[in-house]
mmCIF file of C-alpha atoms in Angstrom:
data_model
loop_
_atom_site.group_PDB
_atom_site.id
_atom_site.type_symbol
_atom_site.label_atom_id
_atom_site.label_comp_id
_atom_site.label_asym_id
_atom_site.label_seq_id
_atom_site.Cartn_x
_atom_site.Cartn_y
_atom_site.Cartn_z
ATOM 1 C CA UNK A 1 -56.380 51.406 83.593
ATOM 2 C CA UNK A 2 -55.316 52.798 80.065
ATOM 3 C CA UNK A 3 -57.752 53.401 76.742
ATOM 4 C CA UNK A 4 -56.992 50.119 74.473
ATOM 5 C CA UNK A 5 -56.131 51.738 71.476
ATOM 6 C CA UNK A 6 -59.396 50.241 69.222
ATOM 7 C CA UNK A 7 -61.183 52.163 72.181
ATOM 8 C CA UNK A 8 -62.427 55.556 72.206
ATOM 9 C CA UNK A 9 -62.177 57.458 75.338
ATOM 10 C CA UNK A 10 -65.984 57.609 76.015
ATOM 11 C CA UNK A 11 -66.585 53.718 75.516
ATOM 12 C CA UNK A 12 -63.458 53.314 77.465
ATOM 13 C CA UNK A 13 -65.097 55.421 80.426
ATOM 14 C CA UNK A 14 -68.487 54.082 80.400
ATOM 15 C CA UNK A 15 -66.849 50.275 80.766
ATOM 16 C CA UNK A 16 -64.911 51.212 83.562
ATOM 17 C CA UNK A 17 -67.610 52.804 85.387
ATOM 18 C CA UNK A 18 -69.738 48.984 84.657
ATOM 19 C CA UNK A 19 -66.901 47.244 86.017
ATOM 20 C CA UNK A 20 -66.473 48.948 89.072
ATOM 21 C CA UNK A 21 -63.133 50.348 87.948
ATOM 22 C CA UNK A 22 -63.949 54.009 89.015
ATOM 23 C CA UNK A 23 -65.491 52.766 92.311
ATOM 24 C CA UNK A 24 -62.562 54.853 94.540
ATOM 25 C CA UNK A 25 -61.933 55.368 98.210
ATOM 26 C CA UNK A 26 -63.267 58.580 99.485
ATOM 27 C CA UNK A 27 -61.314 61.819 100.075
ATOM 28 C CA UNK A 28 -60.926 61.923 103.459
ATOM 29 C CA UNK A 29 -61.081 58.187 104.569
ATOM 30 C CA UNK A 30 -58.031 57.306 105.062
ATOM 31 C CA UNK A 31 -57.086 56.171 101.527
ATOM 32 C CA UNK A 32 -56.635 59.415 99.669
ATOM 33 C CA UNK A 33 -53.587 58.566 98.391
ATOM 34 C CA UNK A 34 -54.810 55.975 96.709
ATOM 35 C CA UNK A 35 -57.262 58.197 95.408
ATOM 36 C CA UNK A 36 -55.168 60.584 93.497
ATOM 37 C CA UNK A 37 -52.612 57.707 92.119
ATOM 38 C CA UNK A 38 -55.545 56.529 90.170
ATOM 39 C CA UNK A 39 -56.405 60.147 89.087
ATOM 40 C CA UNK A 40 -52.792 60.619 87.893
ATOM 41 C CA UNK A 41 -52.493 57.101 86.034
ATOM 42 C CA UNK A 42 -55.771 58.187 84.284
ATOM 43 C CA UNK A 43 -54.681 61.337 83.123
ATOM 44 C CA UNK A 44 -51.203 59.834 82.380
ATOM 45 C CA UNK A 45 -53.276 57.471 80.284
ATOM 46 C CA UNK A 46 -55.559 59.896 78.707
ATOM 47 C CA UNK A 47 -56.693 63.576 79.790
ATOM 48 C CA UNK A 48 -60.509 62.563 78.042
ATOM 49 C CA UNK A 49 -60.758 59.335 79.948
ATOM 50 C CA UNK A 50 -59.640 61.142 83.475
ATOM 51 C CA UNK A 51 -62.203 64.147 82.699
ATOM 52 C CA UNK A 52 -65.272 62.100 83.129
ATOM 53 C CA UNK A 53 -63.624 59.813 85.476
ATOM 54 C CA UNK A 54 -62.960 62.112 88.247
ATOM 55 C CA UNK A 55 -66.669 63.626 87.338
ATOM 56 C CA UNK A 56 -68.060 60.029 88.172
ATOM 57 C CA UNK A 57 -65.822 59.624 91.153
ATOM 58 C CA UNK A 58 -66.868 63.341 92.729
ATOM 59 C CA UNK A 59 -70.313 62.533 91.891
ATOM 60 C CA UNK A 60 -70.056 59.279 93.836
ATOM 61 C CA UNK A 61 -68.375 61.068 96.602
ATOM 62 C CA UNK A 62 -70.887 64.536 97.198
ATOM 63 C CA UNK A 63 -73.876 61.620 96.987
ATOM 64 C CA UNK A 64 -72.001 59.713 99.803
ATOM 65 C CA UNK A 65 -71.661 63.010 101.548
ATOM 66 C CA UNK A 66 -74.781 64.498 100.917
ATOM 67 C CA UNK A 67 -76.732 61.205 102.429
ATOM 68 C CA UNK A 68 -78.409 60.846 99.042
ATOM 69 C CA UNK A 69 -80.041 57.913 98.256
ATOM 70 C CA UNK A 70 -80.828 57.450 94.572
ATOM 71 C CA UNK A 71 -81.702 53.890 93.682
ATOM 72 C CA UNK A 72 -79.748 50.527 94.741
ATOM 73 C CA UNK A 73 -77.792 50.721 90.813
ATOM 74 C CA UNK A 74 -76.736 53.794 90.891
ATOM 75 C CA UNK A 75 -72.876 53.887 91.632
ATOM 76 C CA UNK A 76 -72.771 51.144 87.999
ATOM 77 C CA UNK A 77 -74.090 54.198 85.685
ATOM 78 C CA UNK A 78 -71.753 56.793 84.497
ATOM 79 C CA UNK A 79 -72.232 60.277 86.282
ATOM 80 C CA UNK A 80 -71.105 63.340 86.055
ATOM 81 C CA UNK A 81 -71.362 66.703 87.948
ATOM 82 C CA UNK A 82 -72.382 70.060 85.541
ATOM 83 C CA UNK A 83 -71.751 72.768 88.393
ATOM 84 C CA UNK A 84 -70.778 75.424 86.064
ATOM 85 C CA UNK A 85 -72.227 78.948 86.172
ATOM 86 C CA UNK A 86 -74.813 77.816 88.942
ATOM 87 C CA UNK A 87 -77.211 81.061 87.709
ATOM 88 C CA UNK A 88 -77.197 79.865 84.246
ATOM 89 C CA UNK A 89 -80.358 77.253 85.501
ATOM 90 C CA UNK A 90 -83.047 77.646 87.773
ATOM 91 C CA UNK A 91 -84.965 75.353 89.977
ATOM 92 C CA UNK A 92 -88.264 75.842 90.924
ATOM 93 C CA UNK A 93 -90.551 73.672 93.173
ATOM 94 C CA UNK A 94 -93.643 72.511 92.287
ATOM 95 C CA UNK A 95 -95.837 71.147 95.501
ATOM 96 C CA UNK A 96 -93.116 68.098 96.333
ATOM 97 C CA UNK A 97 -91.407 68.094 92.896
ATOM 98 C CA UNK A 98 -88.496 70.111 91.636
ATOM 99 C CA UNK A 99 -87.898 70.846 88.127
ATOM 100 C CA UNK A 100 -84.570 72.747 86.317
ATOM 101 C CA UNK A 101 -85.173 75.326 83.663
ATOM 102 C CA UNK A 102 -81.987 76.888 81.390
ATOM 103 C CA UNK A 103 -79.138 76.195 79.764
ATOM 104 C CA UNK A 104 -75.766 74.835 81.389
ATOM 105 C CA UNK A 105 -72.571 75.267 79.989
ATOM 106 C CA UNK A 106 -69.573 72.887 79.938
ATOM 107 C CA UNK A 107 -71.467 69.603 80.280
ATOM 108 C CA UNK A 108 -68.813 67.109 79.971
ATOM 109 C CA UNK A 109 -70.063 63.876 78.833
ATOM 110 C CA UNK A 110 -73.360 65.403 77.505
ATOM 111 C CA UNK A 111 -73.868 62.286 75.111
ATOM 112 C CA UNK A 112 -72.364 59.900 77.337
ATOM 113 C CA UNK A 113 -73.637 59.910 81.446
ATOM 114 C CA UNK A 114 -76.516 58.693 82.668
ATOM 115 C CA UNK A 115 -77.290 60.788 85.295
ATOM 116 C CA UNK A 116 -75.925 63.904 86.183
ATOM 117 C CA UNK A 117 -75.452 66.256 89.593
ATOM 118 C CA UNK A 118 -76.450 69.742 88.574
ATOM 119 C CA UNK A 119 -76.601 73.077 90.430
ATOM 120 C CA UNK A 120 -79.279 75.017 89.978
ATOM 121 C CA UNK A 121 -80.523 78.788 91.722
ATOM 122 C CA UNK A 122 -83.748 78.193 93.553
ATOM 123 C CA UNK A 123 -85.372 80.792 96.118
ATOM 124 C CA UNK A 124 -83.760 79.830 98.609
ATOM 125 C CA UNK A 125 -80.100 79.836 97.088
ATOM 126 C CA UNK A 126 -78.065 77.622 95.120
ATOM 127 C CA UNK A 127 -78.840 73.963 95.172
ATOM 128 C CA UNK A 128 -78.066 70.806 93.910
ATOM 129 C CA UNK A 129 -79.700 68.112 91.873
ATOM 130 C CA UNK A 130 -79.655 65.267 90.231
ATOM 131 C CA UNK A 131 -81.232 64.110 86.943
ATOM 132 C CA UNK A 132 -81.575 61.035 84.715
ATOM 133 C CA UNK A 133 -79.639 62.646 81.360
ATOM 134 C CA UNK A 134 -81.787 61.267 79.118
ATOM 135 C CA UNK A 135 -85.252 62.427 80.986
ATOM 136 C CA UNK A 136 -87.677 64.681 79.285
ATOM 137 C CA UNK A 137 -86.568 67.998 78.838
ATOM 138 C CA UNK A 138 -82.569 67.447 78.990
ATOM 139 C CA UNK A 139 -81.403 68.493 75.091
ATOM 140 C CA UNK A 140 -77.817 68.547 74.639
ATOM 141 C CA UNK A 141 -77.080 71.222 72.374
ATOM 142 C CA UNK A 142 -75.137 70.285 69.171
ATOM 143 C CA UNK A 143 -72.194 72.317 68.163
ATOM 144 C CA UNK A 144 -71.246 73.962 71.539
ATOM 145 C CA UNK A 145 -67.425 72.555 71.506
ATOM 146 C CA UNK A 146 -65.930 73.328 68.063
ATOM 147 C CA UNK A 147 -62.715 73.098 70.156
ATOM 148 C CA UNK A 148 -59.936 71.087 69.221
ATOM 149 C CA UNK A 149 -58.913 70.478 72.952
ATOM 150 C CA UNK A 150 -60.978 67.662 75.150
ATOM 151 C CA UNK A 151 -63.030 67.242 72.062
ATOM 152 C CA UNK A 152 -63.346 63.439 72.356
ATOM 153 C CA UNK A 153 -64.866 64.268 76.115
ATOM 154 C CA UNK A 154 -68.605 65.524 74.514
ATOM 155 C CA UNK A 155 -68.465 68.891 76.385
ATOM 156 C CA UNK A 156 -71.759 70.725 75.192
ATOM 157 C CA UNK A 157 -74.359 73.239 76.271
ATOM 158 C CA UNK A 158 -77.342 71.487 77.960
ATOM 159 C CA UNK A 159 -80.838 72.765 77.744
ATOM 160 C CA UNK A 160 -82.873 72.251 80.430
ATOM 161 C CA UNK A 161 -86.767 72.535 79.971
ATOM 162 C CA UNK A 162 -88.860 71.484 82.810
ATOM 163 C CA UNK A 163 -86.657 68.601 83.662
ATOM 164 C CA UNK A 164 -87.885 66.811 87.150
ATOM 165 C CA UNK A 165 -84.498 66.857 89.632
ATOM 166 C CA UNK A 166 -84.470 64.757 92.733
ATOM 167 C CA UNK A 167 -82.912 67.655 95.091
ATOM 168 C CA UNK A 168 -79.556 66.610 96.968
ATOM 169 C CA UNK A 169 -78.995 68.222 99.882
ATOM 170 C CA UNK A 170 -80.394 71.663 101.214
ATOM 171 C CA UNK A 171 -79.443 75.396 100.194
ATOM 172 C CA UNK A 172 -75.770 75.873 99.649
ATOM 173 C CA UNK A 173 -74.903 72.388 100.558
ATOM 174 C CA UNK A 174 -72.580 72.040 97.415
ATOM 175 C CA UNK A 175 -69.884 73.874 97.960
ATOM 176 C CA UNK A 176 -70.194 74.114 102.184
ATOM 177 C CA UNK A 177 -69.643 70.302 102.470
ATOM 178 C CA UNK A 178 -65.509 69.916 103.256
ATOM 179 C CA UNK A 179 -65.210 67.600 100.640
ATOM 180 C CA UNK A 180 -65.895 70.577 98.225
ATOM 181 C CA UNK A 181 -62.097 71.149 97.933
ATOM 182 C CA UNK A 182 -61.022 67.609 97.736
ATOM 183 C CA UNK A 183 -62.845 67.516 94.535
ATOM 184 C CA UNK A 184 -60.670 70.098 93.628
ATOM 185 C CA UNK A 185 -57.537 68.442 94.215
ATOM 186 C CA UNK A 186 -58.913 65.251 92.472
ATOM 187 C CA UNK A 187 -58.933 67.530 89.619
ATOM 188 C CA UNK A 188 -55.006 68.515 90.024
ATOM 189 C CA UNK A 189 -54.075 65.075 90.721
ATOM 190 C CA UNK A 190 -55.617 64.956 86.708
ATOM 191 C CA UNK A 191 -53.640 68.053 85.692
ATOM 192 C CA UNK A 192 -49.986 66.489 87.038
ATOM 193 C CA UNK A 193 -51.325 63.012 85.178
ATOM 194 C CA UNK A 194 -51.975 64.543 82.423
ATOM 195 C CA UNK A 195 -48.353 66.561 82.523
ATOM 196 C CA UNK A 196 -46.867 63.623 83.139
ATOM 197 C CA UNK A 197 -48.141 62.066 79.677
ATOM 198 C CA UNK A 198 -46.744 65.002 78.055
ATOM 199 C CA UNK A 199 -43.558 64.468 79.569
ATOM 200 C CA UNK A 200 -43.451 60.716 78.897
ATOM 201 C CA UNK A 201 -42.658 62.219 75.043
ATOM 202 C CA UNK A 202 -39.344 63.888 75.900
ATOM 203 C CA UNK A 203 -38.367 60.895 77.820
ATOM 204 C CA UNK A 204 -38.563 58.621 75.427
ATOM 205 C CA UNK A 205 -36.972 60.494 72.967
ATOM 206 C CA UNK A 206 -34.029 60.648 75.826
ATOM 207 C CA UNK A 207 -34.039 57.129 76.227
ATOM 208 C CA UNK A 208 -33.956 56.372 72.237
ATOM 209 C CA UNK A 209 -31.591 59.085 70.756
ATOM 210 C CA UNK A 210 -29.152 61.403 71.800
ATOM 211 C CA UNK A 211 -30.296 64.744 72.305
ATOM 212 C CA UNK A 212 -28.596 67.953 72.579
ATOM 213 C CA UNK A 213 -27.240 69.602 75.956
ATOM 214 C CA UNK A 214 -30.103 72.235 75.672
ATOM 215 C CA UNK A 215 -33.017 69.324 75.411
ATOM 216 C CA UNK A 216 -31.408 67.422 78.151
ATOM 217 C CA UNK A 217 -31.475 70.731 80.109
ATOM 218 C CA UNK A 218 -34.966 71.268 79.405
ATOM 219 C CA UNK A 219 -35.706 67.676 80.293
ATOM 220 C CA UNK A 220 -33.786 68.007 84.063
ATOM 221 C CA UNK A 221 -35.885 70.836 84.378
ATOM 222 C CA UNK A 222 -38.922 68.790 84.044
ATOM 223 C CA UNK A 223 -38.382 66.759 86.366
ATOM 224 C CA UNK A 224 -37.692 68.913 88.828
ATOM 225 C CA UNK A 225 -41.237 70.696 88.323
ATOM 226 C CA UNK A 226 -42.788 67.386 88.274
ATOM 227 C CA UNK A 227 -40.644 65.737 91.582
ATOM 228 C CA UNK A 228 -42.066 68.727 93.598
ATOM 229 C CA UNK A 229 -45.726 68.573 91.982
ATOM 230 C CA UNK A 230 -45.552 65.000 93.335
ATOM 231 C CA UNK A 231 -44.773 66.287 96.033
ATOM 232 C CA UNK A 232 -46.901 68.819 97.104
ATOM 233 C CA UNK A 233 -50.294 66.833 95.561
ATOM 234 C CA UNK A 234 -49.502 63.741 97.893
ATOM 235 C CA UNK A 235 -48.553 65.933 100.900
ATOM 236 C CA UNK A 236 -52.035 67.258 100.405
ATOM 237 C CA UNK A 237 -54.034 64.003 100.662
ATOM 238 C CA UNK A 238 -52.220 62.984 103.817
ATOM 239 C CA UNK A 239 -53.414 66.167 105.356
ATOM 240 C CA UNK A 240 -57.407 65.322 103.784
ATOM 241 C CA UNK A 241 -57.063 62.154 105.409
ATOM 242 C CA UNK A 242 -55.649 63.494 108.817
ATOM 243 C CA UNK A 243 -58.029 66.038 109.359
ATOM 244 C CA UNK A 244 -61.136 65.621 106.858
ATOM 245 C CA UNK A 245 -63.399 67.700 108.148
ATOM 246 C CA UNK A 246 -61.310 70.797 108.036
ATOM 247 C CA UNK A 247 -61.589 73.580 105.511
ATOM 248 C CA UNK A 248 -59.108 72.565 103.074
ATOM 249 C CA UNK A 249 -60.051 76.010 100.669
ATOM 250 C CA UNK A 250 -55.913 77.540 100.824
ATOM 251 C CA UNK A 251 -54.755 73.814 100.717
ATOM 252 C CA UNK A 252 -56.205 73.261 97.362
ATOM 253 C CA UNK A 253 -55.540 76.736 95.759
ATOM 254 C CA UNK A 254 -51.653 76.123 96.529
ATOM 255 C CA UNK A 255 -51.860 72.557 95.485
ATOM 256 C CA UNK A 256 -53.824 73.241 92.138
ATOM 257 C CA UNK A 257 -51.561 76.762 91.884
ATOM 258 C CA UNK A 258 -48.381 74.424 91.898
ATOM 259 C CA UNK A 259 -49.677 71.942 89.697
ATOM 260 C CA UNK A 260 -50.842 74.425 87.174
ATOM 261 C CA UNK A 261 -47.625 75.978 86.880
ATOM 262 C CA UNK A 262 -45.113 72.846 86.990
ATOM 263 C CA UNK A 263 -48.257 71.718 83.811
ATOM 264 C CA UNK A 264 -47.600 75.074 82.058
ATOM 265 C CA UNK A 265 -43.697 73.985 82.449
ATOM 266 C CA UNK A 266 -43.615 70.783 81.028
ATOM 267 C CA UNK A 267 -45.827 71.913 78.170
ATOM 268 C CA UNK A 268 -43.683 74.741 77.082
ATOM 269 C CA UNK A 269 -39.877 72.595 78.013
ATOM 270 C CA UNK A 270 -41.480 69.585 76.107
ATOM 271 C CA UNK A 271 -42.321 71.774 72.976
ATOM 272 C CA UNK A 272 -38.976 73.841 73.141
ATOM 273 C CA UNK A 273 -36.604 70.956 73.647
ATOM 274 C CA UNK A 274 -38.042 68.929 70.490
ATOM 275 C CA UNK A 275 -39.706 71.487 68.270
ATOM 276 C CA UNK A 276 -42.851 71.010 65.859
ATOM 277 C CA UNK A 277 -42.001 67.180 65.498
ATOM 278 C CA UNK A 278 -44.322 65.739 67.731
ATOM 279 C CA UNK A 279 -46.913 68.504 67.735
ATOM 280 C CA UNK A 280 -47.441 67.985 64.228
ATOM 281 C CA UNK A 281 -45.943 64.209 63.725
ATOM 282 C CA UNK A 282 -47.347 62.554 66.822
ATOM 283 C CA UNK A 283 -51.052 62.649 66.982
ATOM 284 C CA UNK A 284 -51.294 61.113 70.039
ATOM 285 C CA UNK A 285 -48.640 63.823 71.466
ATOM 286 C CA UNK A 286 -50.699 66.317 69.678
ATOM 287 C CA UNK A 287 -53.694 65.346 71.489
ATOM 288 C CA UNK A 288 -52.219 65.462 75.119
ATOM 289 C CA UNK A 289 -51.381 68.807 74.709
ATOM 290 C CA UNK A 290 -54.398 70.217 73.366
ATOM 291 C CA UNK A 291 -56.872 68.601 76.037
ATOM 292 C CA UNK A 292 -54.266 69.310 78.872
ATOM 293 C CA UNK A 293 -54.336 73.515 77.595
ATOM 294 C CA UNK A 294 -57.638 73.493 77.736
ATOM 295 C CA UNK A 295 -58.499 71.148 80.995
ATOM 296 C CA UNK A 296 -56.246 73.433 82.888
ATOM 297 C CA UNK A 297 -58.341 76.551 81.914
ATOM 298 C CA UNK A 298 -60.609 75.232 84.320
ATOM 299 C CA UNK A 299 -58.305 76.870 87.135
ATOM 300 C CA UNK A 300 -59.483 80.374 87.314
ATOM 301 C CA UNK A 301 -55.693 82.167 86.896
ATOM 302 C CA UNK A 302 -55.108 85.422 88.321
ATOM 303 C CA UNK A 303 -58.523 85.263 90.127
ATOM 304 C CA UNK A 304 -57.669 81.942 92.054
ATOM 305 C CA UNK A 305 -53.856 83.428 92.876
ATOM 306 C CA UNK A 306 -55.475 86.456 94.482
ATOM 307 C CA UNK A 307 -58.160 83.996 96.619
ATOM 308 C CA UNK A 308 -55.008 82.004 97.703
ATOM 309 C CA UNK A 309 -52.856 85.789 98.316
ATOM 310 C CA UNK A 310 -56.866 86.531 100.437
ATOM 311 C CA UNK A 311 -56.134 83.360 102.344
ATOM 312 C CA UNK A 312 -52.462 83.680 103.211
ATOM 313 C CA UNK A 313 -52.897 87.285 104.491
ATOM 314 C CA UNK A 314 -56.243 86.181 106.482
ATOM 315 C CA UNK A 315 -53.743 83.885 109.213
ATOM 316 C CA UNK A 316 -51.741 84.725 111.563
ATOM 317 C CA UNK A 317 -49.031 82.922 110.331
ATOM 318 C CA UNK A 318 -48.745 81.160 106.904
ATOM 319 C CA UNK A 319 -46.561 78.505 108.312
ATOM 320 C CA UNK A 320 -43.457 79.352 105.707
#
């Protein structure tokens, strides 16, 4: 599926969603591959359009896991999951109702979902909910993303006051579930596509001039990054669909890791091998770059290296 160009991302997302389009098999059922190809070709397409894609698609899949039952409609509205900073909103219970109370940051799609999963601390620990967006008492806050990056995706700060939240799930249930992680990877498999876009620019510059030994080297190395990327992303969703119930936690820090860094490659070989041209010529280029910098800021860095350098030291043998 690819954003017709008279199409912004956002109307381009909330058609798909109506027409099924983002209805995808499950991680863990057998057709994960399948999965993560669509991931890719929607971050190959466009980073904005993959964003709130794979938030519908995880949304669809914790509700599957979770046993939540909503109402017979809603896999054909657009969701989206704002688990950010679970402290930042707190959920107290009121005899058998549950209402949210704070302000979330990082709501992708703010303007643009329907419904929405959303964690929330309670006194009993951290739990998840879901909302109707445009229910009394859910404001989003106007002028929270002056970035330039993933601006088209209507990332804001939403205040919650008193909003009603059906609760999914018990205490914790979030991030326990196994399928925790495979949302993870869903979001790598939207890194690599997204990589892949800004690699599609040095390609076709290769295929329509000649450049010079030094670009060519830079676009050899590319691939390389990218072949084993490939690699290492599909490896990973044979092993969610042969074992899906296991804890897949060091399986997607290496795959997301690996990802990241082949991303941070092409970005850097793509810029160095054809200059400012593009950057500041090719708006569309422009544009991939910028939302793929700041989408992969949602890796943690350094902090998610040393959970992965935790993991590795924790067996007895790290399979090498």
């Amino acid at each position: 599926m690819v954003t017709p160009a008279d199409e912004d991302p956002g109307t381009a997302f909330r058609s798909a969603v109506h027409a099924a389009l983002l209805d995808l098999p499950l991680p863990g059922g057998g057709r994960t591959r399948e999965r993560f190809q669509r991931f890719v070709e929607l971050g190959r397409a466009d980073l904005t359009l993959a964003r709130l894609g794979e938030g519908h698609a995880d949304a669809l899949a914790i509700l599957t896991e979770l046993d939540a039952t909503i109402d017979p409609g809603w896999h054909r509205e657009p969701w989206g999951v704002w688990a950010a900073a679970p402290a930042s909103v707190t959920a107290t219970q009121e005899g058998d109702r549950w209402r949210l109370t704070g302000h979330r940051p990082w709501c992708s799609g703010a303007g643009l979902l329907a419904r929405a999963l959303v964690t929330a601390t309670a006194g009993d620990g951290v739990r998840l909910f879901a909302i109707d967006v445009d229910a009394a008492g859910v404001t989003p806050l106007a002028d929270t993303w002056p970035a330039v990056g993933m601006a088209a995706s209507d990332s804001r700060t939403v205040s919650f006051d008193g909003v009603t939240a059906l609760p999914v799930g018990g205490p914790g249930s979030y991030t326990a579930r196994p399928g925790f992680w495979h949302g993870g990877l869903g979001v790598a498999a939207c890194w690599y596509g997204g990589a892949v876009g800004v690699a599609d620019t040095l390609y076709d510059a290769a295929r329509h001039r000649r450049l010079n030994p030094h670009a060519m080297a830079h676009l050899g190395a590319v691939d390389a990054v990218l072949t084993a990327a490939r690699a290492v992303l599909f490896a990973a969703a044979d092993q969610i669909d042969a074992n899906p119930t296991g804890d897949a936690d060091r399986l997607a820090h290496q795959v997301r890791a690996t990802v990241e860094a082949a991303a941070t490659t092409v970005v850097d070989r793509v810029g160095r091998a054809l200059g400012a041209g593009p950057l500041c010529q090719d708006a569309h280029h422009a544009r991939r770059v910028a939302d793929l910098t700041v989408y992969l800021r949602q890796s943690h860095a350094e902090a998610d290296l040393a959970r992965l350098g935790e993991l590795v030291a924790a067996v007895g043998d790290p399979g090498w």
